[in-house]
Coordinates of C-alpha atoms in Angstrom, one line a residue:
X197 CA 61.0 93.9 97.1
X198 CA 60.3 94.8 93.5
X199 CA 61.6 98.2 92.4
X200 CA 59.0 100.8 91.5
X201 CA 58.6 101.5 87.8
X202 CA 58.9 104.9 86.2
X203 CA 56.6 104.8 83.1
X204 CA 58.6 104.4 79.9
X205 CA 57.5 106.4 76.9
X206 CA 55.5 104.5 74.3
X207 CA 57.2 103.7 71.0
X208 CA 56.5 106.3 68.3
X209 CA 53.5 105.6 66.0
X210 CA 54.3 102.8 63.6
X211 CA 57.5 102.1 65.4
X212 CA 58.2 98.4 66.2
X213 CA 60.9 96.9 68.3
X214 CA 63.2 95.2 65.9
X215 CA 64.0 91.8 67.3
X216 CA 67.5 90.7 66.6
X217 CA 67.8 87.5 64.5
X218 CA 70.7 85.1 64.8
X219 CA 72.1 83.0 62.1
X220 CA 72.3 79.3 62.7
X221 CA 75.2 77.1 61.6
X222 CA 73.6 76.4 58.2
X223 CA 73.1 80.1 57.5
X224 CA 69.4 80.2 58.0
X225 CA 67.9 82.8 60.3
X226 CA 66.7 81.3 63.6
X227 CA 64.1 83.4 65.5
X228 CA 64.4 83.5 69.3
X229 CA 61.3 84.8 71.0
X230 CA 61.5 87.3 73.9
X231 CA 59.9 84.7 76.2
X232 CA 62.5 82.1 75.3
X233 CA 65.4 84.5 75.6
X234 CA 64.1 85.8 78.9
X235 CA 63.8 82.4 80.4
X236 CA 67.2 81.4 79.1
X237 CA 68.8 84.5 80.4
X238 CA 67.4 84.0 83.9
X239 CA 68.4 80.4 83.8
X240 CA 71.9 81.3 82.8
X241 CA 72.2 83.9 85.6
X242 CA 71.1 81.3 88.2
X243 CA 73.6 78.8 86.7
X244 CA 76.4 81.3 87.0
X245 CA 75.8 81.7 90.7
X246 CA 76.5 78.0 91.1
X247 CA 79.9 78.2 89.3
X248 CA 83.0 77.7 91.4
X249 CA 84.4 81.2 90.5
X250 CA 84.8 84.4 92.3
X251 CA 81.8 86.5 93.0
X252 CA 83.2 89.4 91.0
X253 CA 83.6 87.0 88.0
X254 CA 80.0 85.8 88.6
X255 CA 78.8 89.4 88.4
X256 CA 80.8 90.0 85.2
X257 CA 79.3 86.9 83.6
X258 CA 75.8 88.0 84.6
X259 CA 76.4 91.3 83.0
X260 CA 77.7 89.6 79.9
X261 CA 74.4 87.7 79.7
X262 CA 72.4 90.8 80.0
X263 CA 74.1 92.7 77.2
X264 CA 73.7 89.7 74.9
X265 CA 69.8 89.5 75.0
X266 CA 68.9 90.3 71.4
X267 CA 65.4 91.5 71.8
X268 CA 66.4 94.2 74.4
X269 CA 68.6 95.8 71.7
X270 CA 71.0 96.6 74.6
X271 CA 74.3 98.0 73.5
X272 CA 77.4 95.9 74.5
X273 CA 77.9 98.2 77.5
X274 CA 76.7 98.0 81.1
X275 CA 77.8 98.0 84.7
X276 CA 76.8 96.6 88.1
X277 CA 77.3 98.9 91.1
X278 CA 77.1 97.8 94.8
X279 CA 76.2 100.2 97.6
X280 CA 78.5 101.0 100.5
X281 CA 77.5 102.1 104.0
X282 CA 77.9 105.8 103.1
X283 CA 75.1 105.7 100.5
X284 CA 77.5 105.6 97.6
X285 CA 77.5 103.3 94.5
X286 CA 80.8 101.6 93.9
X287 CA 81.5 100.2 90.5
X288 CA 81.9 96.4 90.9
X289 CA 82.0 95.2 87.3
X290 CA 81.6 96.8 83.9
X291 CA 81.3 95.7 80.2
X292 CA 82.6 97.8 77.4
X293 CA 82.8 101.2 79.3
X294 CA 85.5 103.5 78.2
X295 CA 88.3 104.2 80.7
X296 CA 87.2 107.8 81.1
X297 CA 83.7 106.7 82.2
X298 CA 85.1 103.9 84.5
X299 CA 87.1 106.6 86.3
X300 CA 84.3 109.0 86.5
X301 CA 81.8 106.3 87.7
X302 CA 84.2 104.6 90.2
X303 CA 82.1 105.9 93.1
X304 CA 78.8 107.8 92.7
X305 CA 76.7 109.3 95.6
X306 CA 73.1 108.4 95.8
X307 CA 71.1 111.0 93.9
X308 CA 73.9 111.9 91.5
X309 CA 73.5 111.0 87.8
X310 CA 70.8 108.5 86.7
X311 CA 72.1 105.5 88.5
X312 CA 72.4 107.5 91.8
X313 CA 68.8 108.7 91.3
X314 CA 67.7 105.1 90.8
X315 CA 69.5 104.1 94.0
X316 CA 68.0 107.0 96.0
X317 CA 64.4 106.5 94.8
X318 CA 64.4 102.7 94.5
X319 CA 62.8 103.3 91.1
X320 CA 63.7 101.7 87.7
X321 CA 64.7 104.6 85.5
X322 CA 64.5 104.6 81.7
X323 CA 65.9 107.2 79.4
X324 CA 66.2 107.1 75.6
X325 CA 68.8 109.9 75.5
X326 CA 71.4 111.7 77.6
X327 CA 69.1 114.3 79.3
X328 CA 69.4 116.7 82.3
X329 CA 69.6 113.7 84.8
X330 CA 72.9 112.6 83.4
X331 CA 75.4 114.5 85.6
X332 CA 78.4 112.7 84.4
X333 CA 79.5 113.7 80.9
X334 CA 82.7 114.1 79.0
X335 CA 83.8 115.4 75.6
X336 CA 83.1 113.0 72.8
X337 CA 80.6 110.9 74.8
X338 CA 78.1 109.3 72.4
X339 CA 74.4 109.9 72.9
X340 CA 72.7 106.9 74.3
X341 CA 69.8 105.6 76.4
X342 CA 69.8 103.9 79.8
X343 CA 68.0 101.4 82.0
X344 CA 69.0 101.9 85.6
X345 CA 67.6 99.0 87.8
X346 CA 67.9 99.4 91.6
X347 CA 68.7 96.2 93.5
X348 CA 66.8 96.2 96.8
X349 CA 67.0 94.3 100.0
X350 CA 63.9 93.1 101.8
X351 CA 63.5 96.4 103.6
X352 CA 63.7 98.3 100.3
X353 CA 67.2 99.5 101.1
X354 CA 69.2 99.9 97.9
X355 CA 72.2 97.4 97.8
X356 CA 73.2 98.0 94.2
X357 CA 72.2 99.2 90.7
X358 CA 72.4 97.6 87.3
X359 CA 73.0 100.0 84.4
X360 CA 72.3 98.8 80.8
X361 CA 73.1 101.1 77.8
X362 CA 70.7 101.4 75.0
X363 CA 70.8 103.0 71.5
X364 CA 69.8 106.7 71.4
X365 CA 66.1 106.9 70.8
X366 CA 65.5 103.4 71.9
X367 CA 61.8 102.4 71.5
X368 CA 60.8 100.3 74.5
X369 CA 59.6 96.7 73.8
X370 CA 56.3 95.8 75.5
X371 CA 58.0 93.1 77.6
X372 CA 60.9 95.3 78.8
X373 CA 59.2 96.7 82.0
X374 CA 58.3 93.3 83.3
X375 CA 61.7 91.9 82.4
X376 CA 63.5 94.7 84.2
X377 CA 61.4 94.0 87.3
X378 CA 62.2 90.3 87.2
X379 CA 65.8 91.0 86.5
X380 CA 66.0 93.4 89.5
X381 CA 64.4 90.8 91.8
X382 CA 66.7 88.0 90.6
X383 CA 70.0 89.9 90.9
X384 CA 68.8 91.5 94.2
X385 CA 68.4 88.1 95.8
X386 CA 71.8 87.0 94.5
X387 CA 73.5 90.1 95.8
X388 CA 71.6 90.1 99.1
X389 CA 72.4 86.5 99.8
X390 CA 76.1 86.9 99.0
X391 CA 76.3 90.1 101.1
X392 CA 74.7 88.3 104.1
X393 CA 77.0 85.3 103.7
X394 CA 80.1 87.6 103.5
X395 CA 78.9 89.7 106.5
X396 CA 78.5 86.5 108.6
X397 CA 81.9 85.2 107.6
X398 CA 83.7 88.6 108.2
X399 CA 81.9 89.1 111.5
X400 CA 83.0 85.6 112.6
X401 CA 86.6 86.2 111.5
X402 CA 86.8 89.6 113.2
X403 CA 85.3 88.3 116.4
X404 CA 87.9 85.5 116.4
X405 CA 90.6 88.1 115.7
X406 CA 89.3 90.3 118.6
X407 CA 89.2 87.3 121.0
X408 CA 92.7 86.4 119.9
X409 CA 93.9 90.0 120.3
X410 CA 92.5 90.1 123.8
X411 CA 94.2 86.8 124.6
X412 CA 97.5 88.2 123.2
X413 CA 97.1 91.3 125.3
X414 CA 96.5 89.3 128.4
X415 CA 99.5 87.2 127.7
X416 CA 101.6 90.3 126.9
X417 CA 100.5 91.8 130.2
X418 CA 101.7 88.7 132.1
X419 CA 105.0 88.8 130.2
X420 CA 105.8 92.4 131.0
X421 CA 107.4 91.0 134.2
X422 CA 109.7 89.0 132.0
X423 CA 110.9 91.9 129.7
X424 CA 108.9 90.3 126.8
X425 CA 106.7 92.3 124.5
X426 CA 103.6 91.9 122.5
X427 CA 105.7 91.9 119.3
X428 CA 107.5 88.8 120.5
X429 CA 104.2 87.0 120.8
X430 CA 103.2 88.0 117.3
X431 CA 106.5 87.0 115.8
X432 CA 106.8 83.7 117.6
X433 CA 103.2 82.6 116.7
X434 CA 103.7 83.7 113.1
X435 CA 107.0 81.8 112.8
X436 CA 105.3 78.8 114.2
X437 CA 102.6 79.0 111.5
X438 CA 105.2 79.3 108.7
X439 CA 107.1 76.2 110.0
X440 CA 103.8 74.3 110.4
X441 CA 102.7 75.2 106.8
X442 CA 106.1 74.1 105.5
X443 CA 105.7 70.6 107.0
X444 CA 102.2 70.3 105.5
X445 CA 99.8 71.1 108.4
X446 CA 96.2 71.9 107.2
X447 CA 94.5 75.2 107.6
X448 CA 92.5 74.2 110.7
X449 CA 95.7 73.0 112.4
X450 CA 97.6 76.1 111.4
X451 CA 94.8 78.3 112.8
X452 CA 94.9 76.4 116.1
X453 CA 98.7 76.7 116.2
X454 CA 98.6 80.4 115.6
X455 CA 96.0 80.9 118.4
X456 CA 97.6 78.6 121.0
X457 CA 101.3 79.5 120.5
X458 CA 101.1 82.8 122.4
X459 CA 100.2 80.9 125.6
X460 CA 103.6 79.1 125.7
X461 CA 105.0 81.1 128.7
X462 CA 101.7 81.9 130.5
X463 CA 103.0 79.9 133.5
X464 CA 105.6 82.6 134.3
X465 CA 102.9 84.5 136.1
X466 CA 103.5 82.0 139.0
X467 CA 107.3 82.6 139.2
X468 CA 108.7 84.9 141.9
X469 CA 110.1 88.2 140.7
X470 CA 113.4 87.6 142.3
X471 CA 113.9 84.6 140.0
X472 CA 112.1 85.8 136.9
X473 CA 113.7 89.2 136.8
X474 CA 117.2 88.2 138.1
X475 CA 119.7 89.8 135.8
X476 CA 122.5 87.3 136.4
X477 CA 122.8 83.5 136.0
X478 CA 120.3 81.4 138.0
X479 CA 121.5 79.0 140.7
X480 CA 120.6 75.4 140.4
X481 CA 117.8 75.8 142.9
X482 CA 116.5 78.9 141.1
X483 CA 116.6 77.2 137.7
X484 CA 114.5 74.3 139.2
X485 CA 112.0 76.8 140.4
X486 CA 111.9 78.5 136.9
X487 CA 111.2 75.2 135.3
X488 CA 108.0 75.1 137.2
X489 CA 106.5 77.6 134.8
X490 CA 105.7 74.8 132.3
X491 CA 103.7 72.9 135.0
X492 CA 102.0 76.1 136.2
X493 CA 101.0 77.0 132.7
X494 CA 99.5 73.5 132.2
X495 CA 97.5 73.9 135.4
X496 CA 96.2 77.3 134.3
X497 CA 95.2 76.0 130.9
X498 CA 92.9 73.2 132.1
X499 CA 89.9 72.5 130.0
X500 CA 88.5 70.5 127.1
X501 CA 88.2 73.1 124.4
X502 CA 90.6 72.4 121.5
X503 CA 92.3 75.8 121.9
X504 CA 92.8 75.2 125.6
X505 CA 94.1 71.7 125.0
X506 CA 96.6 72.9 122.3
X507 CA 97.7 75.8 124.5
X508 CA 98.2 73.5 127.5
X509 CA 100.2 71.1 125.3
X510 CA 102.5 73.9 124.2
X511 CA 103.0 75.4 127.6
X512 CA 103.9 72.0 129.0
X513 CA 106.2 70.8 126.3
X514 CA 108.0 73.8 124.6
X515 CA 111.1 73.3 126.8
X516 CA 111.4 69.6 126.0
X517 CA 114.4 68.7 123.7
X518 CA 114.7 66.3 120.9
X519 CA 117.4 64.3 122.7
X520 CA 115.4 64.0 125.9
X521 CA 117.5 66.5 127.9
X522 CA 114.7 69.1 128.3
X523 CA 112.0 69.6 131.0
X524 CA 109.7 69.0 132.7
X525 CA 109.2 65.4 131.6
X526 CA 112.4 64.7 129.7
X527 CA 110.5 63.6 126.6
X528 CA 112.5 62.8 123.4
X529 CA 111.9 62.7 119.7
X530 CA 108.4 62.4 118.5
X531 CA 107.1 61.8 122.0
X532 CA 107.3 65.5 122.3
X533 CA 104.0 66.9 120.9
X534 CA 104.4 68.5 117.5
X535 CA 103.1 71.9 118.5
X536 CA 105.5 71.9 121.4
X537 CA 108.4 71.1 119.1
X538 CA 107.4 73.8 116.6
X539 CA 107.0 76.5 119.3
X540 CA 110.3 75.6 120.9
X541 CA 112.1 76.3 117.7
X542 CA 110.2 79.5 116.9
X543 CA 110.7 80.8 120.5
X544 CA 114.5 80.2 120.5
X545 CA 114.9 81.8 117.0
X546 CA 113.0 84.9 118.1
X547 CA 115.0 85.1 121.4
X548 CA 118.3 84.9 119.5
X549 CA 117.5 87.4 116.8
X550 CA 115.9 90.2 118.9
X551 CA 117.3 92.6 121.4
X552 CA 116.5 92.3 125.1
X553 CA 117.5 94.4 128.1
X554 CA 120.1 91.8 129.0
X555 CA 121.5 91.1 125.5
X556 CA 121.9 92.4 122.0
X557 CA 120.3 90.7 119.0
X558 CA 122.5 88.1 117.5
X559 CA 123.4 88.5 113.8
X560 CA 121.2 86.3 111.6
X561 CA 124.1 84.2 110.5
X562 CA 125.2 83.4 114.1
X563 CA 121.6 82.6 115.2
X564 CA 121.1 80.2 112.2
X565 CA 124.4 78.6 112.9
X566 CA 123.4 77.9 116.5
X567 CA 120.1 76.5 115.5
X568 CA 121.7 74.2 112.9
X569 CA 124.2 72.9 115.5
X570 CA 121.3 72.1 117.8
X571 CA 119.3 70.2 115.2
X572 CA 119.0 66.6 116.5
X573 CA 119.8 67.6 120.1
X574 CA 117.6 70.5 121.0
X575 CA 115.4 70.7 118.0
X576 CA 113.6 68.4 115.6
X577 CA 115.9 68.3 112.5
X578 CA 112.9 68.2 110.1
X579 CA 111.6 71.4 111.7
X580 CA 115.0 73.1 111.5
X581 CA 115.0 72.3 107.7
X582 CA 111.4 73.7 107.5
X583 CA 112.6 77.0 109.1
X584 CA 115.6 77.3 106.8
X585 CA 113.5 76.5 103.7
X586 CA 111.0 79.2 104.8
X587 CA 113.6 81.8 105.7
X588 CA 112.4 84.6 103.4
X589 CA 108.9 84.4 104.9
X590 CA 110.3 84.2 108.4
X591 CA 112.5 87.3 107.8
X592 CA 109.5 89.1 106.3
X593 CA 107.6 88.5 109.6
X594 CA 110.6 89.7 111.5
X595 CA 110.7 92.9 109.5
X596 CA 107.0 93.5 110.1
X597 CA 107.0 93.0 113.8
X598 CA 110.5 93.8 114.9
X599 CA 110.3 96.6 117.5
X600 CA 113.4 98.6 118.2
X601 CA 114.9 97.7 114.8
X602 CA 117.0 100.6 113.7
X603 CA 116.3 99.8 110.0
X604 CA 119.3 97.8 109.0
X605 CA 117.8 94.3 109.1
X606 CA 114.5 95.5 107.7
X607 CA 116.4 97.2 104.8
X608 CA 118.3 94.0 103.9
X609 CA 115.2 91.9 104.1
X610 CA 113.1 94.2 101.9
X611 CA 115.9 94.5 99.4
X612 CA 115.7 90.7 98.9
X613 CA 111.9 90.7 98.6
X614 CA 110.8 90.4 94.9
X615 CA 108.1 92.9 93.9
X616 CA 104.9 91.2 92.7
X617 CA 102.9 92.8 89.9
X618 CA 99.4 91.4 90.1
X619 CA 97.8 94.8 89.7
X620 CA 100.4 97.4 90.7
X621 CA 103.9 97.2 89.4
X622 CA 106.9 99.1 90.8
X623 CA 108.4 101.5 88.3
X624 CA 111.3 104.0 88.3
X625 CA 108.9 106.9 88.5
X626 CA 107.9 105.8 92.0
X627 CA 111.4 106.1 93.3
X628 CA 111.9 108.9 95.9
X629 CA 115.7 108.7 95.7
X630 CA 116.0 107.1 99.1
X631 CA 116.8 103.4 98.8
X632 CA 115.4 102.4 102.2
X633 CA 112.1 104.1 101.6
X634 CA 111.9 102.7 98.0
X635 CA 112.2 99.2 99.4
X636 CA 109.5 99.9 102.0
X637 CA 107.2 101.2 99.2
X638 CA 107.9 98.1 97.2
X639 CA 106.8 96.0 100.2
X640 CA 103.6 98.0 100.4
X641 CA 103.0 97.3 96.7
X642 CA 103.3 93.6 97.5
X643 CA 100.7 94.0 100.2
X644 CA 98.4 95.8 97.8
X645 CA 98.8 93.0 95.2
X646 CA 98.1 90.5 97.9
X647 CA 94.9 92.3 98.9
X648 CA 93.8 92.5 95.3
X649 CA 94.3 88.7 94.8
X650 CA 92.3 88.0 98.0
X651 CA 89.5 90.3 96.8
X652 CA 89.4 88.7 93.4
X653 CA 89.1 85.3 95.0
X654 CA 86.8 86.8 97.7
X655 CA 88.9 85.0 100.4
X656 CA 87.4 86.7 103.4
X657 CA 90.0 85.5 105.9
X658 CA 92.9 86.6 103.6
X659 CA 91.2 90.0 103.0
X660 CA 91.0 90.6 106.8
X661 CA 94.5 89.3 107.5
X662 CA 96.1 91.3 104.7
X663 CA 94.3 94.5 105.7
X664 CA 95.5 94.0 109.3
X665 CA 99.1 93.4 107.9
X666 CA 98.7 96.5 105.8
X667 CA 97.8 98.5 108.9
X668 CA 100.6 97.1 111.0
X669 CA 103.2 97.6 108.3
X670 CA 102.0 101.1 107.4
X671 CA 102.5 102.2 111.0
X672 CA 106.0 100.8 110.9
X673 CA 106.8 102.4 107.6
X674 CA 105.2 105.8 108.5
X675 CA 107.1 105.9 111.8
X676 CA 110.4 105.3 110.1
X677 CA 109.6 107.8 107.3
X678 CA 108.6 110.5 109.8
X679 CA 111.8 109.9 111.9
X680 CA 113.9 110.3 108.7
X681 CA 112.1 113.6 108.1
X682 CA 112.7 114.7 111.7
X683 CA 116.4 114.0 111.4
X684 CA 116.6 116.1 108.2
X685 CA 114.3 118.8 109.6
X686 CA 111.9 118.5 106.7
X687 CA 109.5 121.5 106.8
X688 CA 106.6 119.5 105.5
X689 CA 106.7 116.9 108.4
X690 CA 103.4 118.0 110.1
X691 CA 101.4 117.9 106.8
X692 CA 103.0 114.5 106.0
X693 CA 102.0 113.1 109.4
X694 CA 98.4 114.2 108.8
X695 CA 98.4 112.3 105.5
X696 CA 99.7 109.2 107.2
X697 CA 97.1 109.4 109.9
X698 CA 94.4 109.8 107.3
X699 CA 95.5 106.6 105.6
X700 CA 95.5 104.7 108.9
X701 CA 92.0 105.9 109.7
X702 CA 90.7 104.9 106.2
X703 CA 92.4 101.4 106.4
X704 CA 90.7 100.9 109.8
X705 CA 87.4 102.2 108.4
X706 CA 87.6 99.6 105.6
X707 CA 87.9 96.8 108.2
X708 CA 84.7 98.2 109.9
X709 CA 82.9 98.6 106.5
X710 CA 83.6 95.0 105.6
X711 CA 81.2 94.0 108.3
X712 CA 78.3 96.1 106.9
X713 CA 78.9 96.3 103.1
X714 CA 81.5 93.7 102.2
X715 CA 80.9 93.6 98.4
X716 CA 81.2 97.4 98.1
X717 CA 84.2 97.6 100.4
X718 CA 86.1 95.0 98.6
X719 CA 85.5 96.9 95.4
X720 CA 86.8 100.1 97.0
X721 CA 89.8 98.8 98.8
X722 CA 92.2 98.0 95.9
X723 CA 91.4 101.3 94.0
X724 CA 91.8 103.4 97.1
X725 CA 95.1 101.8 98.1
X726 CA 96.6 102.0 94.6
X727 CA 95.5 105.6 94.1
X728 CA 96.7 106.7 97.5
X729 CA 100.0 105.0 97.4
X730 CA 100.9 106.2 93.8
X731 CA 99.8 109.8 94.5
X732 CA 101.4 109.8 97.9
X733 CA 104.8 108.6 96.6
X734 CA 104.8 110.7 93.4
X735 CA 103.4 113.9 95.0
X736 CA 104.5 113.9 98.6
X737 CA 107.3 111.4 99.2
X738 CA 109.2 112.5 96.1
X739 CA 109.1 116.1 97.6
X740 CA 111.0 115.1 100.7
X741 CA 113.2 112.8 98.6
X742 CA 114.4 115.9 96.7
X743 CA 114.7 117.8 99.9
X744 CA 117.1 115.2 101.4
X745 CA 119.1 115.0 98.1
X746 CA 119.5 118.8 98.1
X747 CA 120.7 118.7 101.7
X748 CA 123.2 116.0 100.9
X749 CA 124.5 118.1 98.0
X750 CA 125.2 121.1 100.1

């Protein structure tokens, strides 16, 4: 729907809009009519939407076109805001705005300042100076004019605002009002279509995640009888994906592997407790009965859906061995389905390296030595090589989902993890003086940079996955940080816990907001995470770091 127009003041008597002239290659002045420039600008904007670049980059290029239209006499400054679900404008892209203004305008409630008023009223607002409607000001801000063009959905709901800066005292050109209306309609349609596309993608991804989560919970419930945990399922399926990616499986196959791997032991629901829960060694007869869980799982997982078929294949074959000595069919080599071979290796690696009621976790070196020895007998040698080549990523998953870890393994893993610097870089001023916590903070920085990269590329699946990883790791980090504070009887523990809980709530809210206002949410996420982490470390975590250091010095 077109935005309503607020009448622009007429140019002063005798005042004419000075059309900008451009010089051609030969030095002569070429005149570009407003009509030609308008058509060219709209054509360029539509062409930009077809470019294979991120949507944020598309918005930036659209803004670059707008501030280059000579007859508008627009200053080389402007911004495009997108609206979130809380009736706030979030700065998506800007051109030429000073850092002070970018900070002040990062998020603006509807009704505040001129852009917020345009959003609240759905009206194109023109000002030729900084007047009483400009709520955001700072010392040294130059006087200027504004066009604020609301971007409206079909139901007149505001989904964004374009802000173009003008010279102070700007005399409106007769074509400006019509152009601003046409511009608003054009960019509104672009924004609306992209929002709808992203919402559909994110809703589909989150529905898949919810279905998979329910599946994992059902599997975990069945495995409670076997002293297994939900974290085992997450680790084992993620290990499988890493191995699969290393050997070159495509995205569709990796997704199918991730979803089907958790079903590997579903057949244990049919094994009697006296066998399944027996603390000692099984007799030959009992072991034969235990082997039936592969066949039971295959019977449970009957059906023709690709996920069911893959799950059935894994349940039936993950105890087969490369040399043919496994069960239930005694398959050998590549006769064993690939997914079954991958899950067999991932399952054993996790069993060896984690603590169970009946055994302690093996040291990593011992577990890897055992797996290397079994390459070519128990395991596909190529898959063992893939696991070893992917060990840093494997250990990162282990650190993220390792319940009951006292911190030692995670500390070593995080110490070896390089800190990326896409948008946020680790610096000495972020150190709290506790090495273990510093390494965890560095890992959080890696996650923030990963989220930023996913947002820049508008990779919806990676955005959702990384936010989920951020939530999972934040809970691990916060729990260990709070336990450290308890051990040292830190007096600010309760307040610190509330800060942690607030972060978790906001991270979960971002996941929900992605489904309603994805463009605004992706613009908010990076800024919030960076600001929160830096402030939290420097203001709050450093305080308990000093407290611990003082205790150690007493």
